[in-house]
Amino acid sequence: MDKPRNDNTFDATARLVRQAQAGDKTAMKTLILAFKPLIYKTAGPFPDFEDAVSDFNLDLIQAVKAFDAEKGVYFPVYLKDIMMKQAKKRWRKIKPEAEYFDTTDEVHPGTANTEDRADHHQRMHQVYKAMQYLSPAQQDIMRAYYLEGQPLKTIAARRCCKLETVRTLQKRGVKKLKEKLILKK
């Protein structure tokens, strides 16, 4: 799996996770401190805040131990998923009729954005890889329409063909991309 261009944060996190998995207590403490904003924000809505923080710290420790870097998921994304599942489960015990709201994107501007960028980069890499199965005309139309934001009418004029031809190529391209991306999962 390709890494994002600015992967220093991911390399440092991955290194800390490996060290913590090997039993390095300092690395584990560093991870707990690094993800403290996520833990505090996740525990924020709970009436027993201190207990929730303790539970989420334990979830972090278990996540570190269970994390498998070979699966191609970055640890922050993996951890956030676990935290949200645990928060929803905890919330159902406290107020079964109420809905837990995911507010962790407000935690720390860098944390959420980094996770989103990593997830977005991974998806875009898969889309670009799947685009190799499209015809050159479909690739051109997909780039112009989705990446450059050109209207189909403009693309048709540039390609000197009918609007319906461009629509058909675009729809078939989307269908083929969906097939390729779904088969990968």
PDB file of N, CA, C and O in Angstrom, residues 43-102:
ATOM      1  N   ALA A  43     -14.880  10.603  25.491  1.00  0.00           N
ATOM      2  CA  ALA A  43     -15.450  10.426  26.837  1.00  0.00           C
ATOM      3  C   ALA A  43     -16.287  11.625  27.272  1.00  0.00           C
ATOM      4  O   ALA A  43     -17.070  11.512  28.222  1.00  0.00           O
ATOM      5  N   GLY A  44     -16.157  12.741  26.598  1.00  0.00           N
ATOM      6  CA  GLY A  44     -16.820  13.985  26.988  1.00  0.00           C
ATOM      7  C   GLY A  44     -18.314  13.897  27.257  1.00  0.00           C
ATOM      8  O   GLY A  44     -18.792  14.414  28.269  1.00  0.00           O
ATOM      9  N   PRO A  45     -19.100  13.251  26.403  1.00  0.00           N
ATOM     10  CA  PRO A  45     -20.559  13.225  26.621  1.00  0.00           C
ATOM     11  C   PRO A  45     -21.019  12.351  27.793  1.00  0.00           C
ATOM     12  O   PRO A  45     -22.168  12.434  28.196  1.00  0.00           O
ATOM     13  N   PHE A  46     -20.140  11.531  28.331  1.00  0.00           N
ATOM     14  CA  PHE A  46     -20.552  10.591  29.360  1.00  0.00           C
ATOM     15  C   PHE A  46     -20.607  11.255  30.731  1.00  0.00           C
ATOM     16  O   PHE A  46     -19.709  12.016  31.098  1.00  0.00           O
ATOM     17  N   PRO A  47     -21.655  10.929  31.520  1.00  0.00           N
ATOM     18  CA  PRO A  47     -21.764  11.524  32.858  1.00  0.00           C
ATOM     19  C   PRO A  47     -20.642  11.059  33.791  1.00  0.00           C
ATOM     20  O   PRO A  47     -20.228  11.795  34.682  1.00  0.00           O
ATOM     21  N   ASP A  48     -20.138   9.852  33.570  1.00  0.00           N
ATOM     22  CA  ASP A  48     -19.025   9.335  34.381  1.00  0.00           C
ATOM     23  C   ASP A  48     -17.722   9.504  33.591  1.00  0.00           C
ATOM     24  O   ASP A  48     -17.052   8.543  33.250  1.00  0.00           O
ATOM     25  N   PHE A  49     -17.368  10.752  33.355  1.00  0.00           N
ATOM     26  CA  PHE A  49     -16.247  11.103  32.489  1.00  0.00           C
ATOM     27  C   PHE A  49     -14.958  10.375  32.849  1.00  0.00           C
ATOM     28  O   PHE A  49     -14.295   9.811  31.984  1.00  0.00           O
ATOM     29  N   GLU A  50     -14.585  10.371  34.144  1.00  0.00           N
ATOM     30  CA  GLU A  50     -13.328   9.761  34.561  1.00  0.00           C
ATOM     31  C   GLU A  50     -13.308   8.260  34.269  1.00  0.00           C
ATOM     32  O   GLU A  50     -12.298   7.717  33.816  1.00  0.00           O
ATOM     33  N   ASP A  51     -14.426   7.600  34.527  1.00  0.00           N
ATOM     34  CA  ASP A  51     -14.513   6.165  34.233  1.00  0.00           C
ATOM     35  C   ASP A  51     -14.420   5.920  32.726  1.00  0.00           C
ATOM     36  O   ASP A  51     -13.774   4.963  32.282  1.00  0.00           O
ATOM     37  N   ALA A  52     -15.072   6.773  31.970  1.00  0.00           N
ATOM     38  CA  ALA A  52     -15.046   6.635  30.514  1.00  0.00           C
ATOM     39  C   ALA A  52     -13.617   6.811  29.992  1.00  0.00           C
ATOM     40  O   ALA A  52     -13.160   6.051  29.131  1.00  0.00           O
ATOM     41  N   VAL A  53     -12.896   7.794  30.530  1.00  0.00           N
ATOM     42  CA  VAL A  53     -11.503   8.007  30.121  1.00  0.00           C
ATOM     43  C   VAL A  53     -10.676   6.765  30.426  1.00  0.00           C
ATOM     44  O   VAL A  53      -9.891   6.301  29.591  1.00  0.00           O
ATOM     45  N   SER A  54     -10.855   6.197  31.618  1.00  0.00           N
ATOM     46  CA  SER A  54     -10.116   4.975  31.982  1.00  0.00           C
ATOM     47  C   SER A  54     -10.449   3.827  31.036  1.00  0.00           C
ATOM     48  O   SER A  54      -9.552   3.121  30.562  1.00  0.00           O
ATOM     49  N   ASP A  55     -11.731   3.668  30.745  1.00  0.00           N
ATOM     50  CA  ASP A  55     -12.138   2.591  29.838  1.00  0.00           C
ATOM     51  C   ASP A  55     -11.560   2.787  28.440  1.00  0.00           C
ATOM     52  O   ASP A  55     -11.096   1.839  27.804  1.00  0.00           O
ATOM     53  N   PHE A  56     -11.591   4.023  27.959  1.00  0.00           N
ATOM     54  CA  PHE A  56     -11.073   4.281  26.615  1.00  0.00           C
ATOM     55  C   PHE A  56      -9.549   4.151  26.560  1.00  0.00           C
ATOM     56  O   PHE A  56      -8.988   3.770  25.535  1.00  0.00           O
ATOM     57  N   ASN A  57      -8.874   4.441  27.675  1.00  0.00           N
ATOM     58  CA  ASN A  57      -7.431   4.196  27.732  1.00  0.00           C
ATOM     59  C   ASN A  57      -7.152   2.690  27.633  1.00  0.00           C
ATOM     60  O   ASN A  57      -6.221   2.269  26.948  1.00  0.00           O
ATOM     61  N   LEU A  58      -7.970   1.894  28.315  1.00  0.00           N
ATOM     62  CA  LEU A  58      -7.825   0.437  28.210  1.00  0.00           C
ATOM     63  C   LEU A  58      -8.112  -0.043  26.787  1.00  0.00           C
ATOM     64  O   LEU A  58      -7.423  -0.927  26.273  1.00  0.00           O
ATOM     65  N   ASP A  59      -9.119   0.565  26.147  1.00  0.00           N
ATOM     66  CA  ASP A  59      -9.417   0.221  24.752  1.00  0.00           C
ATOM     67  C   ASP A  59      -8.227   0.557  23.851  1.00  0.00           C
ATOM     68  O   ASP A  59      -7.918  -0.196  22.924  1.00  0.00           O
ATOM     69  N   LEU A  60      -7.563   1.682  24.140  1.00  0.00           N
ATOM     70  CA  LEU A  60      -6.377   2.056  23.370  1.00  0.00           C
ATOM     71  C   LEU A  60      -5.279   1.012  23.532  1.00  0.00           C
ATOM     72  O   LEU A  60      -4.669   0.571  22.554  1.00  0.00           O
ATOM     73  N   ILE A  61      -5.044   0.588  24.758  1.00  0.00           N
ATOM     74  CA  ILE A  61      -4.003  -0.423  25.023  1.00  0.00           C
ATOM     75  C   ILE A  61      -4.329  -1.726  24.308  1.00  0.00           C
ATOM     76  O   ILE A  61      -3.461  -2.338  23.676  1.00  0.00           O
ATOM     77  N   GLN A  62      -5.596  -2.145  24.371  1.00  0.00           N
ATOM     78  CA  GLN A  62      -6.006  -3.364  23.667  1.00  0.00           C
ATOM     79  C   GLN A  62      -5.886  -3.202  22.156  1.00  0.00           C
ATOM     80  O   GLN A  62      -5.508  -4.141  21.465  1.00  0.00           O
ATOM     81  N   ALA A  63      -6.200  -2.011  21.660  1.00  0.00           N
ATOM     82  CA  ALA A  63      -6.091  -1.756  20.217  1.00  0.00           C
ATOM     83  C   ALA A  63      -4.637  -1.853  19.766  1.00  0.00           C
ATOM     84  O   ALA A  63      -4.351  -2.391  18.695  1.00  0.00           O
ATOM     85  N   VAL A  64      -3.726  -1.336  20.576  1.00  0.00           N
ATOM     86  CA  VAL A  64      -2.298  -1.422  20.244  1.00  0.00           C
ATOM     87  C   VAL A  64      -1.873  -2.889  20.152  1.00  0.00           C
ATOM     88  O   VAL A  64      -1.195  -3.295  19.212  1.00  0.00           O
ATOM     89  N   LYS A  65      -2.305  -3.671  21.124  1.00  0.00           N
ATOM     90  CA  LYS A  65      -1.922  -5.089  21.145  1.00  0.00           C
ATOM     91  C   LYS A  65      -2.529  -5.861  19.974  1.00  0.00           C
ATOM     92  O   LYS A  65      -1.898  -6.760  19.435  1.00  0.00           O
ATOM     93  N   ALA A  66      -3.741  -5.505  19.570  1.00  0.00           N
ATOM     94  CA  ALA A  66      -4.438  -6.243  18.513  1.00  0.00           C
ATOM     95  C   ALA A  66      -4.138  -5.722  17.113  1.00  0.00           C
ATOM     96  O   ALA A  66      -4.455  -6.386  16.128  1.00  0.00           O
ATOM     97  N   PHE A  67      -3.513  -4.553  17.009  1.00  0.00           N
ATOM     98  CA  PHE A  67      -3.301  -3.921  15.705  1.00  0.00           C
ATOM     99  C   PHE A  67      -2.372  -4.749  14.825  1.00  0.00           C
ATOM    100  O   PHE A  67      -1.333  -5.224  15.260  1.00  0.00           O
ATOM    101  N   ASP A  68      -2.775  -4.902  13.563  1.00  0.00           N
ATOM    102  CA  ASP A  68      -1.975  -5.621  12.575  1.00  0.00           C
ATOM    103  C   ASP A  68      -1.702  -4.678  11.410  1.00  0.00           C
ATOM    104  O   ASP A  68      -2.590  -4.421  10.583  1.00  0.00           O
ATOM    105  N   ALA A  69      -0.496  -4.162  11.329  1.00  0.00           N
ATOM    106  CA  ALA A  69      -0.129  -3.202  10.287  1.00  0.00           C
ATOM    107  C   ALA A  69      -0.182  -3.806   8.890  1.00  0.00           C
ATOM    108  O   ALA A  69      -0.300  -3.087   7.906  1.00  0.00           O
ATOM    109  N   GLU A  70      -0.116  -5.112   8.792  1.00  0.00           N
ATOM    110  CA  GLU A  70      -0.135  -5.786   7.495  1.00  0.00           C
ATOM    111  C   GLU A  70      -1.476  -5.660   6.797  1.00  0.00           C
ATOM    112  O   GLU A  70      -1.574  -5.918   5.602  1.00  0.00           O
ATOM    113  N   LYS A  71      -2.520  -5.292   7.518  1.00  0.00           N
ATOM    114  CA  LYS A  71      -3.844  -5.170   6.913  1.00  0.00           C
ATOM    115  C   LYS A  71      -4.008  -3.873   6.125  1.00  0.00           C
ATOM    116  O   LYS A  71      -5.025  -3.655   5.489  1.00  0.00           O
ATOM    117  N   GLY A  72      -3.017  -2.996   6.182  1.00  0.00           N
ATOM    118  CA  GLY A  72      -3.024  -1.787   5.367  1.00  0.00           C
ATOM    119  C   GLY A  72      -3.856  -0.637   5.909  1.00  0.00           C
ATOM    120  O   GLY A  72      -4.224   0.249   5.162  1.00  0.00           O
ATOM    121  N   VAL A  73      -4.162  -0.645   7.198  1.00  0.00           N
ATOM    122  CA  VAL A  73      -4.919   0.441   7.806  1.00  0.00           C
ATOM    123  C   VAL A  73      -3.982   1.188   8.749  1.00  0.00           C
ATOM    124  O   VAL A  73      -3.212   0.575   9.480  1.00  0.00           O
ATOM    125  N   TYR A  74      -4.058   2.510   8.725  1.00  0.00           N
ATOM    126  CA  TYR A  74      -3.241   3.297   9.635  1.00  0.00           C
ATOM    127  C   TYR A  74      -3.815   3.209  11.035  1.00  0.00           C
ATOM    128  O   TYR A  74      -5.033   3.167  11.224  1.00  0.00           O
ATOM    129  N   PHE A  75      -2.939   3.197  12.012  1.00  0.00           N
ATOM    130  CA  PHE A  75      -3.373   3.014  13.395  1.00  0.00           C
ATOM    131  C   PHE A  75      -4.388   4.061  13.842  1.00  0.00           C
ATOM    132  O   PHE A  75      -5.386   3.702  14.483  1.00  0.00           O
ATOM    133  N   PRO A  76      -4.213   5.370  13.556  1.00  0.00           N
ATOM    134  CA  PRO A  76      -5.220   6.341  14.004  1.00  0.00           C
ATOM    135  C   PRO A  76      -6.626   6.039  13.467  1.00  0.00           C
ATOM    136  O   PRO A  76      -7.612   6.201  14.183  1.00  0.00           O
ATOM    137  N   VAL A  77      -6.715   5.580  12.241  1.00  0.00           N
ATOM    138  CA  VAL A  77      -8.012   5.238  11.655  1.00  0.00           C
ATOM    139  C   VAL A  77      -8.587   4.014  12.369  1.00  0.00           C
ATOM    140  O   VAL A  77      -9.766   3.975  12.727  1.00  0.00           O
ATOM    141  N   TYR A  78      -7.753   3.029  12.591  1.00  0.00           N
ATOM    142  CA  TYR A  78      -8.137   1.800  13.296  1.00  0.00           C
ATOM    143  C   TYR A  78      -8.626   2.132  14.708  1.00  0.00           C
ATOM    144  O   TYR A  78      -9.672   1.658  15.144  1.00  0.00           O
ATOM    145  N   LEU A  79      -7.874   2.971  15.414  1.00  0.00           N
ATOM    146  CA  LEU A  79      -8.217   3.326  16.786  1.00  0.00           C
ATOM    147  C   LEU A  79      -9.530   4.092  16.843  1.00  0.00           C
ATOM    148  O   LEU A  79     -10.381   3.807  17.694  1.00  0.00           O
ATOM    149  N   LYS A  80      -9.720   5.044  15.951  1.00  0.00           N
ATOM    150  CA  LYS A  80     -10.949   5.835  15.968  1.00  0.00           C
ATOM    151  C   LYS A  80     -12.157   4.929  15.759  1.00  0.00           C
ATOM    152  O   LYS A  80     -13.183   5.088  16.420  1.00  0.00           O
ATOM    153  N   ASP A  81     -12.040   3.961  14.871  1.00  0.00           N
ATOM    154  CA  ASP A  81     -13.131   3.035  14.624  1.00  0.00           C
ATOM    155  C   ASP A  81     -13.466   2.253  15.901  1.00  0.00           C
ATOM    156  O   ASP A  81     -14.636   2.120  16.276  1.00  0.00           O
ATOM    157  N   ILE A  82     -12.456   1.760  16.569  1.00  0.00           N
ATOM    158  CA  ILE A  82     -12.666   1.014  17.821  1.00  0.00           C
ATOM    159  C   ILE A  82     -13.297   1.909  18.887  1.00  0.00           C
ATOM    160  O   ILE A  82     -14.241   1.509  19.567  1.00  0.00           O
ATOM    161  N   MET A  83     -12.774   3.123  19.011  1.00  0.00           N
ATOM    162  CA  MET A  83     -13.281   4.051  20.029  1.00  0.00           C
ATOM    163  C   MET A  83     -14.763   4.359  19.796  1.00  0.00           C
ATOM    164  O   MET A  83     -15.548   4.400  20.741  1.00  0.00           O
ATOM    165  N   MET A  84     -15.138   4.562  18.534  1.00  0.00           N
ATOM    166  CA  MET A  84     -16.537   4.879  18.237  1.00  0.00           C
ATOM    167  C   MET A  84     -17.441   3.690  18.543  1.00  0.00           C
ATOM    168  O   MET A  84     -18.537   3.850  19.085  1.00  0.00           O
ATOM    169  N   LYS A  85     -16.983   2.493  18.226  1.00  0.00           N
ATOM    170  CA  LYS A  85     -17.784   1.303  18.538  1.00  0.00           C
ATOM    171  C   LYS A  85     -17.954   1.154  20.047  1.00  0.00           C
ATOM    172  O   LYS A  85     -19.050   0.875  20.535  1.00  0.00           O
ATOM    173  N   GLN A  86     -16.866   1.350  20.777  1.00  0.00           N
ATOM    174  CA  GLN A  86     -16.931   1.220  22.237  1.00  0.00           C
ATOM    175  C   GLN A  86     -17.795   2.326  22.851  1.00  0.00           C
ATOM    176  O   GLN A  86     -18.525   2.083  23.814  1.00  0.00           O
ATOM    177  N   ALA A  87     -17.697   3.535  22.309  1.00  0.00           N
ATOM    178  CA  ALA A  87     -18.490   4.647  22.832  1.00  0.00           C
ATOM    179  C   ALA A  87     -19.978   4.385  22.609  1.00  0.00           C
ATOM    180  O   ALA A  87     -20.799   4.613  23.504  1.00  0.00           O
ATOM    181  N   LYS A  88     -20.325   3.887  21.426  1.00  0.00           N
ATOM    182  CA  LYS A  88     -21.734   3.592  21.142  1.00  0.00           C
ATOM    183  C   LYS A  88     -22.246   2.479  22.049  1.00  0.00           C
ATOM    184  O   LYS A  88     -23.371   2.541  22.558  1.00  0.00           O
ATOM    185  N   LYS A  89     -21.422   1.455  22.260  1.00  0.00           N
ATOM    186  CA  LYS A  89     -21.804   0.347  23.137  1.00  0.00           C
ATOM    187  C   LYS A  89     -22.006   0.867  24.567  1.00  0.00           C
ATOM    188  O   LYS A  89     -22.979   0.536  25.237  1.00  0.00           O
ATOM    189  N   ARG A  90     -21.093   1.708  25.036  1.00  0.00           N
ATOM    190  CA  ARG A  90     -21.158   2.276  26.382  1.00  0.00           C
ATOM    191  C   ARG A  90     -22.400   3.160  26.516  1.00  0.00           C
ATOM    192  O   ARG A  90     -23.076   3.144  27.530  1.00  0.00           O
ATOM    193  N   TRP A  91     -22.672   3.944  25.468  1.00  0.00           N
ATOM    194  CA  TRP A  91     -23.804   4.862  25.495  1.00  0.00           C
ATOM    195  C   TRP A  91     -25.119   4.089  25.585  1.00  0.00           C
ATOM    196  O   TRP A  91     -26.044   4.496  26.268  1.00  0.00           O
ATOM    197  N   ARG A  92     -25.202   2.958  24.864  1.00  0.00           N
ATOM    198  CA  ARG A  92     -26.423   2.138  24.891  1.00  0.00           C
ATOM    199  C   ARG A  92     -26.697   1.597  26.292  1.00  0.00           C
ATOM    200  O   ARG A  92     -27.839   1.416  26.676  1.00  0.00           O
ATOM    201  N   LYS A  93     -25.636   1.331  27.061  1.00  0.00           N
ATOM    202  CA  LYS A  93     -25.815   0.849  28.436  1.00  0.00           C
ATOM    203  C   LYS A  93     -26.373   1.951  29.335  1.00  0.00           C
ATOM    204  O   LYS A  93     -27.166   1.697  30.218  1.00  0.00           O
ATOM    205  N   ILE A  94     -25.924   3.186  29.089  1.00  0.00           N
ATOM    206  CA  ILE A  94     -26.346   4.308  29.931  1.00  0.00           C
ATOM    207  C   ILE A  94     -27.743   4.796  29.534  1.00  0.00           C
ATOM    208  O   ILE A  94     -28.620   4.956  30.368  1.00  0.00           O
ATOM    209  N   LYS A  95     -27.921   5.062  28.230  1.00  0.00           N
ATOM    210  CA  LYS A  95     -29.201   5.584  27.725  1.00  0.00           C
ATOM    211  C   LYS A  95     -29.577   4.832  26.458  1.00  0.00           C
ATOM    212  O   LYS A  95     -29.271   5.274  25.358  1.00  0.00           O
ATOM    213  N   PRO A  96     -30.235   3.698  26.600  1.00  0.00           N
ATOM    214  CA  PRO A  96     -30.547   2.863  25.439  1.00  0.00           C
ATOM    215  C   PRO A  96     -31.359   3.572  24.363  1.00  0.00           C
ATOM    216  O   PRO A  96     -31.224   3.270  23.185  1.00  0.00           O
ATOM    217  N   GLU A  97     -32.194   4.545  24.764  1.00  0.00           N
ATOM    218  CA  GLU A  97     -33.042   5.205  23.779  1.00  0.00           C
ATOM    219  C   GLU A  97     -32.333   6.362  23.068  1.00  0.00           C
ATOM    220  O   GLU A  97     -32.789   6.833  22.034  1.00  0.00           O
ATOM    221  N   ALA A  98     -31.224   6.819  23.617  1.00  0.00           N
ATOM    222  CA  ALA A  98     -30.526   7.977  23.050  1.00  0.00           C
ATOM    223  C   ALA A  98     -29.456   7.542  22.056  1.00  0.00           C
ATOM    224  O   ALA A  98     -28.956   6.429  22.095  1.00  0.00           O
ATOM    225  N   GLU A  99     -29.102   8.460  21.175  1.00  0.00           N
ATOM    226  CA  GLU A  99     -28.095   8.204  20.140  1.00  0.00           C
ATOM    227  C   GLU A  99     -26.778   8.867  20.566  1.00  0.00           C
ATOM    228  O   GLU A  99     -26.767  10.008  21.016  1.00  0.00           O
ATOM    229  N   TYR A 100     -25.686   8.133  20.416  1.00  0.00           N
ATOM    230  CA  TYR A 100     -24.368   8.720  20.691  1.00  0.00           C
ATOM    231  C   TYR A 100     -23.921   9.465  19.449  1.00  0.00           C
ATOM    232  O   TYR A 100     -23.985   8.933  18.346  1.00  0.00           O
ATOM    233  N   PHE A 101     -23.486  10.696  19.602  1.00  0.00           N
ATOM    234  CA  PHE A 101     -23.040  11.483  18.464  1.00  0.00           C
ATOM    235  C   PHE A 101     -21.531  11.486  18.386  1.00  0.00           C
ATOM    236  O   PHE A 101     -20.852  11.761  19.367  1.00  0.00           O
ATOM    237  N   ASP A 102     -21.022  11.193  17.206  1.00  0.00           N
ATOM    238  CA  ASP A 102     -19.582  11.162  16.967  1.00  0.00           C
ATOM    239  C   ASP A 102     -19.082  12.586  16.787  1.00  0.00           C
ATOM    240  O   ASP A 102     -19.323  13.207  15.768  1.00  0.00           O
TER     241      ASP A 102
END
